[in-house]
Amino acid sequence: MRSNQAYPGENKWIGWLYLLPGLLIYLGFTFYPILETVRTSFYEWNGFSAQRDWIGLRNYQALFSDTQFTSAFLHNLVFILFYCILPVFIGLLLASVLSRKALPGMTLFRTVLFLPQVISMVVVGVIWRWIFNPQFGPLNVLLNALGLSGLTRAWLGDFALALPAVGSIGTWVQYGFCMILFLAGMQHISEEYYEASSLDGANAFQQFVHITIPGLRAEIGVALVTTIIAALRVFDLVYVTTRGGPGNATLVVGFLIYRSAFQQNRIGYASAIATVLMLIILVISLLIRRFQTGNEEKSA
């Protein structure tokens, strides 16, 4: 068997040569655009002219005094409820039920629940825009058929309901991912824990709290990071369903970046928003990871 140690005179850089193509692609298509975005945020530029005017931190000063950015970021925080908290909770419940009950057709049921995750967000937005249509959408048609016409609304056109309506679409998309992630994690939890707890008189809820959730600590951390990032960077769903409206009721940071860059030609300002959003996502991800690592060390 070949040892992992290099023989005398053997080229130790051969492994790096194999990694070089992928590294160059990463640097060219990911790292360089990030650096260019940060650099552009210090300039005033319309995206067309060859001249860029250096303005230092002025874009960031304008950003933190912009009420639209504050409103958009608050909407993103609301989306964390719909994109993260609710999907994680629903995913945990579904995974717990599906992993404990061997029912016929379970594979098909899992596939159907996961299906929203693999559909393009543009297609998802078009489907739900049709469902929420106030005239012929299935939701209002169903309410009318049930004699609940008083509950019919212009779901995406109501200032109070548009944001939770769009957020509910995010819940529908994300819970399948959480469910599959938790189902995979439950395969590593020994059945002996559940059998022993049953002998000690633990009910299903106690098993869920004291065995299932601690056993899924790593998967829950991944789900939190992934869904929070999805909530903070949401754009396509808002663009297809409401375009940030009515008014600015569903304006999010991603759509504000688009509006600033491509409708107002404020590329430098849009780059500043993107840079701040990137830093916020990075900080939140690191905090969740640190909290998760701390809990693992305590339980070790």
mmCIF file of C-alpha atoms in Angstrom:
data_model
loop_
_atom_site.group_PDB
_atom_site.id
_atom_site.type_symbol
_atom_site.label_atom_id
_atom_site.label_comp_id
_atom_site.label_asym_id
_atom_site.label_seq_id
_atom_site.Cartn_x
_atom_site.Cartn_y
_atom_site.Cartn_z
ATOM 1 C CA MET A 1 0.000 0.000 0.000
ATOM 2 C CA ARG A 2 1.334 3.428 -0.918
ATOM 3 C CA SER A 3 2.157 5.680 2.018
ATOM 4 C CA ASN A 4 0.711 9.182 2.246
ATOM 5 C CA GLN A 5 4.246 10.486 2.778
ATOM 6 C CA ALA A 6 6.100 11.670 -0.309
ATOM 7 C CA TYR A 7 9.152 9.707 -1.396
ATOM 8 C CA PRO A 8 12.521 11.495 -1.478
ATOM 9 C CA GLY A 9 12.698 13.627 -4.588
ATOM 10 C CA GLU A 10 8.968 13.300 -5.270
ATOM 11 C CA ASN A 11 7.238 16.507 -6.353
ATOM 12 C CA LYS A 12 5.109 17.636 -3.414
ATOM 13 C CA TRP A 13 3.338 20.261 -5.521
ATOM 14 C CA ILE A 14 1.602 17.813 -7.836
ATOM 15 C CA GLY A 15 -1.545 17.934 -5.688
ATOM 16 C CA TRP A 16 -1.699 21.710 -5.942
ATOM 17 C CA LEU A 17 -1.419 21.453 -9.720
ATOM 18 C CA TYR A 18 -4.558 19.319 -9.766
ATOM 19 C CA LEU A 19 -6.344 21.938 -7.664
ATOM 20 C CA LEU A 20 -5.106 24.874 -9.728
ATOM 21 C CA PRO A 21 -7.833 24.870 -12.441
ATOM 22 C CA GLY A 22 -10.640 24.888 -9.887
ATOM 23 C CA LEU A 23 -8.837 27.503 -7.806
ATOM 24 C CA LEU A 24 -8.419 29.782 -10.814
ATOM 25 C CA ILE A 25 -12.099 29.413 -11.683
ATOM 26 C CA TYR A 26 -13.047 30.264 -8.094
ATOM 27 C CA LEU A 27 -10.780 33.302 -8.019
ATOM 28 C CA GLY A 28 -12.011 34.506 -11.395
ATOM 29 C CA PHE A 29 -15.742 34.034 -10.937
ATOM 30 C CA THR A 30 -16.218 34.450 -7.176
ATOM 31 C CA PHE A 31 -13.361 36.151 -5.366
ATOM 32 C CA TYR A 32 -12.545 38.769 -8.015
ATOM 33 C CA PRO A 33 -16.180 39.980 -8.395
ATOM 34 C CA ILE A 34 -16.385 40.378 -4.619
ATOM 35 C CA LEU A 35 -13.220 42.492 -4.560
ATOM 36 C CA GLU A 36 -14.456 44.527 -7.530
ATOM 37 C CA THR A 37 -17.797 45.141 -5.805
ATOM 38 C CA VAL A 38 -16.050 46.381 -2.666
ATOM 39 C CA ARG A 39 -13.779 48.628 -4.735
ATOM 40 C CA THR A 40 -16.683 50.061 -6.739
ATOM 41 C CA SER A 41 -18.507 50.960 -3.527
ATOM 42 C CA PHE A 42 -15.969 53.758 -2.977
ATOM 43 C CA TYR A 43 -16.769 55.377 -6.320
ATOM 44 C CA GLU A 44 -19.633 57.257 -7.904
ATOM 45 C CA TRP A 45 -20.313 55.549 -11.222
ATOM 46 C CA ASN A 46 -23.315 55.190 -13.508
ATOM 47 C CA GLY A 47 -22.155 51.915 -15.050
ATOM 48 C CA PHE A 48 -21.660 53.353 -18.541
ATOM 49 C CA SER A 49 -19.037 56.084 -18.502
ATOM 50 C CA ALA A 50 -15.337 55.284 -18.415
ATOM 51 C CA GLN A 51 -14.783 57.770 -15.593
ATOM 52 C CA ARG A 52 -15.322 56.806 -11.981
ATOM 53 C CA ASP A 53 -15.249 59.494 -9.317
ATOM 54 C CA TRP A 54 -13.649 58.543 -5.999
ATOM 55 C CA ILE A 55 -15.959 59.574 -3.144
ATOM 56 C CA GLY A 56 -14.566 57.508 -0.263
ATOM 57 C CA LEU A 57 -17.161 56.476 2.301
ATOM 58 C CA ARG A 58 -19.890 58.745 0.983
ATOM 59 C CA ASN A 59 -21.940 55.842 -0.404
ATOM 60 C CA TYR A 60 -21.874 54.179 3.003
ATOM 61 C CA GLN A 61 -22.873 57.414 4.721
ATOM 62 C CA ALA A 62 -25.818 57.725 2.335
ATOM 63 C CA LEU A 63 -26.681 54.079 2.896
ATOM 64 C CA PHE A 64 -26.990 54.285 6.668
ATOM 65 C CA SER A 65 -29.125 57.430 6.424
ATOM 66 C CA ASP A 66 -31.385 55.927 3.736
ATOM 67 C CA THR A 67 -34.810 55.067 5.156
ATOM 68 C CA GLN A 68 -35.463 52.738 2.220
ATOM 69 C CA PHE A 69 -32.463 50.609 3.164
ATOM 70 C CA THR A 70 -33.646 50.468 6.782
ATOM 71 C CA SER A 71 -37.144 49.458 5.680
ATOM 72 C CA ALA A 72 -35.799 46.870 3.235
ATOM 73 C CA PHE A 73 -33.497 45.327 5.845
ATOM 74 C CA LEU A 74 -36.362 45.096 8.350
ATOM 75 C CA HIS A 75 -38.385 43.255 5.717
ATOM 76 C CA ASN A 76 -35.489 40.819 5.309
ATOM 77 C CA LEU A 77 -35.513 40.256 9.065
ATOM 78 C CA VAL A 78 -39.233 39.461 8.858
ATOM 79 C CA PHE A 79 -38.426 37.000 6.092
ATOM 80 C CA ILE A 80 -36.126 35.155 8.516
ATOM 81 C CA LEU A 81 -39.304 34.061 10.324
ATOM 82 C CA PHE A 82 -40.750 32.642 7.100
ATOM 83 C CA TYR A 83 -37.542 31.380 5.475
ATOM 84 C CA CYS A 84 -35.785 30.058 8.576
ATOM 85 C CA ILE A 85 -37.744 29.638 11.801
ATOM 86 C CA LEU A 86 -40.959 28.182 10.362
ATOM 87 C CA PRO A 87 -39.230 25.846 7.849
ATOM 88 C CA VAL A 88 -36.841 24.519 10.507
ATOM 89 C CA PHE A 89 -39.737 23.894 12.897
ATOM 90 C CA ILE A 90 -41.928 22.270 10.227
ATOM 91 C CA GLY A 91 -38.978 20.298 8.871
ATOM 92 C CA LEU A 92 -38.182 18.930 12.330
ATOM 93 C CA LEU A 93 -41.769 17.817 12.898
ATOM 94 C CA LEU A 94 -42.112 16.195 9.479
ATOM 95 C CA ALA A 95 -38.729 14.491 9.714
ATOM 96 C CA SER A 96 -39.544 13.165 13.170
ATOM 97 C CA VAL A 97 -42.850 11.702 11.967
ATOM 98 C CA LEU A 98 -41.511 10.310 8.693
ATOM 99 C CA SER A 99 -38.506 8.677 10.327
ATOM 100 C CA ARG A 100 -40.515 6.952 13.065
ATOM 101 C CA LYS A 101 -43.444 5.675 11.026
ATOM 102 C CA ALA A 102 -42.901 3.132 8.243
ATOM 103 C CA LEU A 103 -45.997 3.861 6.173
ATOM 104 C CA PRO A 104 -46.663 2.788 2.558
ATOM 105 C CA GLY A 105 -45.862 5.420 -0.048
ATOM 106 C CA MET A 106 -43.446 7.212 2.273
ATOM 107 C CA THR A 107 -40.804 7.659 -0.438
ATOM 108 C CA LEU A 108 -43.314 9.365 -2.725
ATOM 109 C CA PHE A 109 -44.502 11.530 0.163
ATOM 110 C CA ARG A 110 -40.946 12.669 0.896
ATOM 111 C CA THR A 111 -40.374 13.449 -2.781
ATOM 112 C CA VAL A 112 -43.532 15.551 -3.001
ATOM 113 C CA LEU A 113 -42.595 17.514 0.117
ATOM 114 C CA PHE A 114 -39.094 18.167 -1.221
ATOM 115 C CA LEU A 115 -40.287 19.114 -4.718
ATOM 116 C CA PRO A 116 -40.589 22.909 -4.074
ATOM 117 C CA GLN A 117 -36.860 23.020 -3.338
ATOM 118 C CA VAL A 118 -35.888 21.895 -6.844
ATOM 119 C CA ILE A 119 -38.275 24.189 -8.743
ATOM 120 C CA SER A 120 -36.846 27.440 -10.078
ATOM 121 C CA MET A 121 -37.769 30.405 -7.878
ATOM 122 C CA VAL A 122 -39.023 32.240 -10.962
ATOM 123 C CA VAL A 123 -41.430 29.384 -11.666
ATOM 124 C CA VAL A 124 -42.415 29.301 -7.994
ATOM 125 C CA GLY A 125 -43.146 33.033 -8.105
ATOM 126 C CA VAL A 126 -45.295 32.702 -11.228
ATOM 127 C CA ILE A 127 -47.270 29.802 -9.722
ATOM 128 C CA TRP A 128 -47.984 31.608 -6.470
ATOM 129 C CA ARG A 129 -48.786 34.879 -8.195
ATOM 130 C CA TRP A 130 -51.512 32.932 -9.989
ATOM 131 C CA ILE A 131 -52.664 31.286 -6.737
ATOM 132 C CA PHE A 132 -52.896 34.676 -5.008
ATOM 133 C CA ASN A 133 -54.645 36.380 -7.948
ATOM 134 C CA PRO A 134 -57.647 38.256 -6.474
ATOM 135 C CA GLN A 135 -59.968 37.581 -9.452
ATOM 136 C CA PHE A 136 -59.357 33.986 -10.559
ATOM 137 C CA GLY A 137 -56.703 32.676 -8.166
ATOM 138 C CA PRO A 138 -57.470 29.257 -6.629
ATOM 139 C CA LEU A 139 -57.155 30.613 -3.087
ATOM 140 C CA ASN A 140 -59.937 33.188 -3.410
ATOM 141 C CA VAL A 141 -62.005 30.805 -5.562
ATOM 142 C CA LEU A 142 -61.793 28.193 -2.789
ATOM 143 C CA LEU A 143 -62.739 30.718 -0.112
ATOM 144 C CA ASN A 144 -65.755 31.811 -2.145
ATOM 145 C CA ALA A 145 -66.792 28.186 -2.699
ATOM 146 C CA LEU A 146 -66.653 27.585 1.067
ATOM 147 C CA GLY A 147 -68.814 30.629 1.743
ATOM 148 C CA LEU A 148 -65.887 32.579 3.179
ATOM 149 C CA SER A 149 -65.942 35.405 0.660
ATOM 150 C CA GLY A 150 -65.316 37.859 3.481
ATOM 151 C CA LEU A 151 -61.806 36.442 3.796
ATOM 152 C CA THR A 152 -60.864 36.980 0.151
ATOM 153 C CA ARG A 153 -58.136 39.539 -0.344
ATOM 154 C CA ALA A 154 -55.843 41.005 -2.956
ATOM 155 C CA TRP A 155 -53.084 39.080 -1.224
ATOM 156 C CA LEU A 156 -50.123 40.539 -3.090
ATOM 157 C CA GLY A 157 -51.715 43.964 -3.445
ATOM 158 C CA ASP A 158 -52.550 44.560 0.214
ATOM 159 C CA PHE A 159 -50.047 46.672 2.162
ATOM 160 C CA ALA A 160 -50.522 44.594 5.317
ATOM 161 C CA LEU A 161 -50.683 41.139 3.710
ATOM 162 C CA ALA A 162 -48.194 41.334 0.836
ATOM 163 C CA LEU A 163 -45.095 40.727 2.978
ATOM 164 C CA PRO A 164 -46.454 37.684 4.874
ATOM 165 C CA ALA A 165 -47.940 36.359 1.611
ATOM 166 C CA VAL A 166 -44.540 36.419 -0.095
ATOM 167 C CA GLY A 167 -42.931 35.080 3.083
ATOM 168 C CA SER A 168 -45.318 32.120 3.140
ATOM 169 C CA ILE A 169 -44.039 31.173 -0.316
ATOM 170 C CA GLY A 170 -40.539 31.107 1.154
ATOM 171 C CA THR A 171 -41.751 28.773 3.898
ATOM 172 C CA TRP A 172 -43.238 26.451 1.274
ATOM 173 C CA VAL A 173 -39.928 26.370 -0.597
ATOM 174 C CA GLN A 174 -37.563 25.947 2.360
ATOM 175 C CA TYR A 175 -39.255 23.415 4.635
ATOM 176 C CA GLY A 176 -38.575 20.539 2.229
ATOM 177 C CA PHE A 177 -34.839 21.220 2.350
ATOM 178 C CA CYS A 178 -34.893 21.256 6.154
ATOM 179 C CA MET A 179 -36.936 18.060 6.269
ATOM 180 C CA ILE A 180 -34.553 16.115 3.999
ATOM 181 C CA LEU A 181 -31.536 17.445 5.910
ATOM 182 C CA PHE A 182 -33.001 16.336 9.237
ATOM 183 C CA LEU A 183 -34.094 12.964 7.852
ATOM 184 C CA ALA A 184 -30.516 12.319 6.774
ATOM 185 C CA GLY A 185 -29.245 13.328 10.210
ATOM 186 C CA MET A 186 -31.706 11.038 11.979
ATOM 187 C CA GLN A 187 -30.160 8.033 10.256
ATOM 188 C CA HIS A 188 -27.146 8.525 12.540
ATOM 189 C CA ILE A 189 -29.170 8.588 15.774
ATOM 190 C CA SER A 190 -29.109 5.114 17.290
ATOM 191 C CA GLU A 191 -32.502 3.477 17.735
ATOM 192 C CA GLU A 192 -31.258 2.220 21.108
ATOM 193 C CA TYR A 193 -31.669 5.718 22.564
ATOM 194 C CA TYR A 194 -35.376 5.715 21.741
ATOM 195 C CA GLU A 195 -35.860 2.165 23.008
ATOM 196 C CA ALA A 196 -34.089 2.929 26.287
ATOM 197 C CA SER A 197 -36.082 6.124 26.806
ATOM 198 C CA SER A 198 -39.332 4.243 26.125
ATOM 199 C CA LEU A 199 -38.432 1.757 28.845
ATOM 200 C CA ASP A 200 -37.864 4.714 31.171
ATOM 201 C CA GLY A 201 -41.354 6.004 30.386
ATOM 202 C CA ALA A 202 -40.465 8.848 28.011
ATOM 203 C CA ASN A 203 -43.230 9.878 25.629
ATOM 204 C CA ALA A 204 -42.796 10.939 21.983
ATOM 205 C CA PHE A 205 -42.467 14.628 22.845
ATOM 206 C CA GLN A 206 -39.776 13.983 25.453
ATOM 207 C CA GLN A 207 -37.875 11.806 22.980
ATOM 208 C CA PHE A 208 -38.118 14.573 20.383
ATOM 209 C CA VAL A 209 -36.779 17.220 22.779
ATOM 210 C CA HIS A 210 -34.071 15.212 24.546
ATOM 211 C CA ILE A 211 -32.899 12.816 21.810
ATOM 212 C CA THR A 212 -33.852 14.011 18.344
ATOM 213 C CA ILE A 213 -33.019 17.708 18.647
ATOM 214 C CA PRO A 214 -29.624 17.205 20.399
ATOM 215 C CA GLY A 215 -28.772 14.527 17.844
ATOM 216 C CA LEU A 216 -29.474 16.954 15.000
ATOM 217 C CA ARG A 217 -27.382 19.815 16.365
ATOM 218 C CA ALA A 218 -25.067 19.906 13.343
ATOM 219 C CA GLU A 219 -27.915 19.623 10.829
ATOM 220 C CA ILE A 220 -29.890 22.363 12.570
ATOM 221 C CA GLY A 221 -26.834 24.623 12.381
ATOM 222 C CA VAL A 222 -26.527 24.007 8.635
ATOM 223 C CA ALA A 223 -30.253 24.613 8.151
ATOM 224 C CA LEU A 224 -30.138 27.883 10.108
ATOM 225 C CA VAL A 225 -27.188 29.256 8.155
ATOM 226 C CA THR A 226 -28.605 28.211 4.785
ATOM 227 C CA THR A 227 -32.133 29.507 5.365
ATOM 228 C CA ILE A 228 -31.017 32.778 6.969
ATOM 229 C CA ILE A 229 -28.781 33.434 3.968
ATOM 230 C CA ALA A 230 -31.761 32.689 1.704
ATOM 231 C CA ALA A 231 -33.897 35.168 3.669
ATOM 232 C CA LEU A 232 -31.293 37.929 3.527
ATOM 233 C CA ARG A 233 -30.448 37.550 -0.156
ATOM 234 C CA VAL A 234 -33.976 36.976 -1.491
ATOM 235 C CA PHE A 235 -34.585 38.797 -4.764
ATOM 236 C CA ASP A 236 -36.075 36.665 -7.527
ATOM 237 C CA LEU A 237 -39.243 35.768 -5.621
ATOM 238 C CA VAL A 238 -39.961 39.413 -4.778
ATOM 239 C CA TYR A 239 -39.122 40.511 -8.322
ATOM 240 C CA VAL A 240 -41.563 38.045 -9.892
ATOM 241 C CA THR A 241 -44.449 38.456 -7.444
ATOM 242 C CA THR A 242 -44.586 42.090 -6.288
ATOM 243 C CA ARG A 243 -41.584 44.082 -7.606
ATOM 244 C CA GLY A 244 -41.224 45.404 -4.052
ATOM 245 C CA GLY A 245 -44.799 46.675 -3.917
ATOM 246 C CA PRO A 246 -47.399 47.690 -3.162
ATOM 247 C CA GLY A 247 -45.448 50.858 -2.488
ATOM 248 C CA ASN A 248 -42.402 49.549 -0.646
ATOM 249 C CA ALA A 249 -44.335 46.979 1.387
ATOM 250 C CA THR A 250 -42.197 44.074 0.163
ATOM 251 C CA LEU A 251 -39.007 45.956 -0.657
ATOM 252 C CA VAL A 252 -35.981 43.873 0.350
ATOM 253 C CA VAL A 253 -32.266 44.603 0.215
ATOM 254 C CA GLY A 254 -31.722 42.467 -2.883
ATOM 255 C CA PHE A 255 -34.395 44.342 -4.820
ATOM 256 C CA LEU A 256 -33.025 47.671 -3.555
ATOM 257 C CA ILE A 257 -29.635 46.701 -5.020
ATOM 258 C CA TYR A 258 -31.305 45.919 -8.345
ATOM 259 C CA ARG A 259 -33.284 49.166 -8.331
ATOM 260 C CA SER A 260 -30.247 51.277 -7.434
ATOM 261 C CA ALA A 261 -28.004 49.636 -10.038
ATOM 262 C CA PHE A 262 -30.249 49.047 -13.041
ATOM 263 C CA GLN A 263 -33.069 51.560 -12.658
ATOM 264 C CA GLN A 264 -31.238 54.502 -11.085
ATOM 265 C CA ASN A 265 -27.748 53.762 -12.501
ATOM 266 C CA ARG A 266 -26.132 54.196 -9.063
ATOM 267 C CA ILE A 267 -23.625 51.368 -9.374
ATOM 268 C CA GLY A 268 -21.384 52.606 -6.565
ATOM 269 C CA TYR A 269 -24.291 52.915 -4.150
ATOM 270 C CA ALA A 270 -25.620 49.482 -5.131
ATOM 271 C CA SER A 271 -22.135 48.039 -4.548
ATOM 272 C CA ALA A 272 -22.082 49.577 -1.072
ATOM 273 C CA ILE A 273 -25.416 47.933 -0.261
ATOM 274 C CA ALA A 274 -24.139 44.588 -1.570
ATOM 275 C CA THR A 275 -20.958 44.896 0.501
ATOM 276 C CA VAL A 276 -22.882 45.633 3.694
ATOM 277 C CA LEU A 277 -25.268 42.742 3.013
ATOM 278 C CA MET A 278 -22.325 40.396 2.431
ATOM 279 C CA LEU A 279 -20.756 41.430 5.749
ATOM 280 C CA ILE A 280 -24.045 40.958 7.602
ATOM 281 C CA ILE A 281 -24.452 37.451 6.171
ATOM 282 C CA LEU A 282 -20.835 36.619 7.023
ATOM 283 C CA VAL A 283 -21.172 37.810 10.623
ATOM 284 C CA ILE A 284 -24.440 35.936 11.184
ATOM 285 C CA SER A 285 -22.986 32.741 9.703
ATOM 286 C CA LEU A 286 -19.896 32.972 11.918
ATOM 287 C CA LEU A 287 -22.000 33.642 15.029
ATOM 288 C CA ILE A 288 -24.202 30.615 14.365
ATOM 289 C CA ARG A 289 -21.147 28.465 13.716
ATOM 290 C CA ARG A 290 -19.454 29.698 16.900
ATOM 291 C CA PHE A 291 -22.587 29.057 18.953
ATOM 292 C CA GLN A 292 -22.879 25.574 17.465
ATOM 293 C CA THR A 293 -19.213 24.783 18.151
ATOM 294 C CA GLY A 294 -19.541 26.025 21.731
ATOM 295 C CA ASN A 295 -22.500 23.737 22.370
ATOM 296 C CA GLU A 296 -20.631 20.772 20.886
ATOM 297 C CA GLU A 297 -17.677 21.414 23.201
ATOM 298 C CA LYS A 298 -19.966 21.618 26.241
ATOM 299 C CA SER A 299 -21.699 18.356 25.371
ATOM 300 C CA ALA A 300 -18.421 16.548 24.612
#
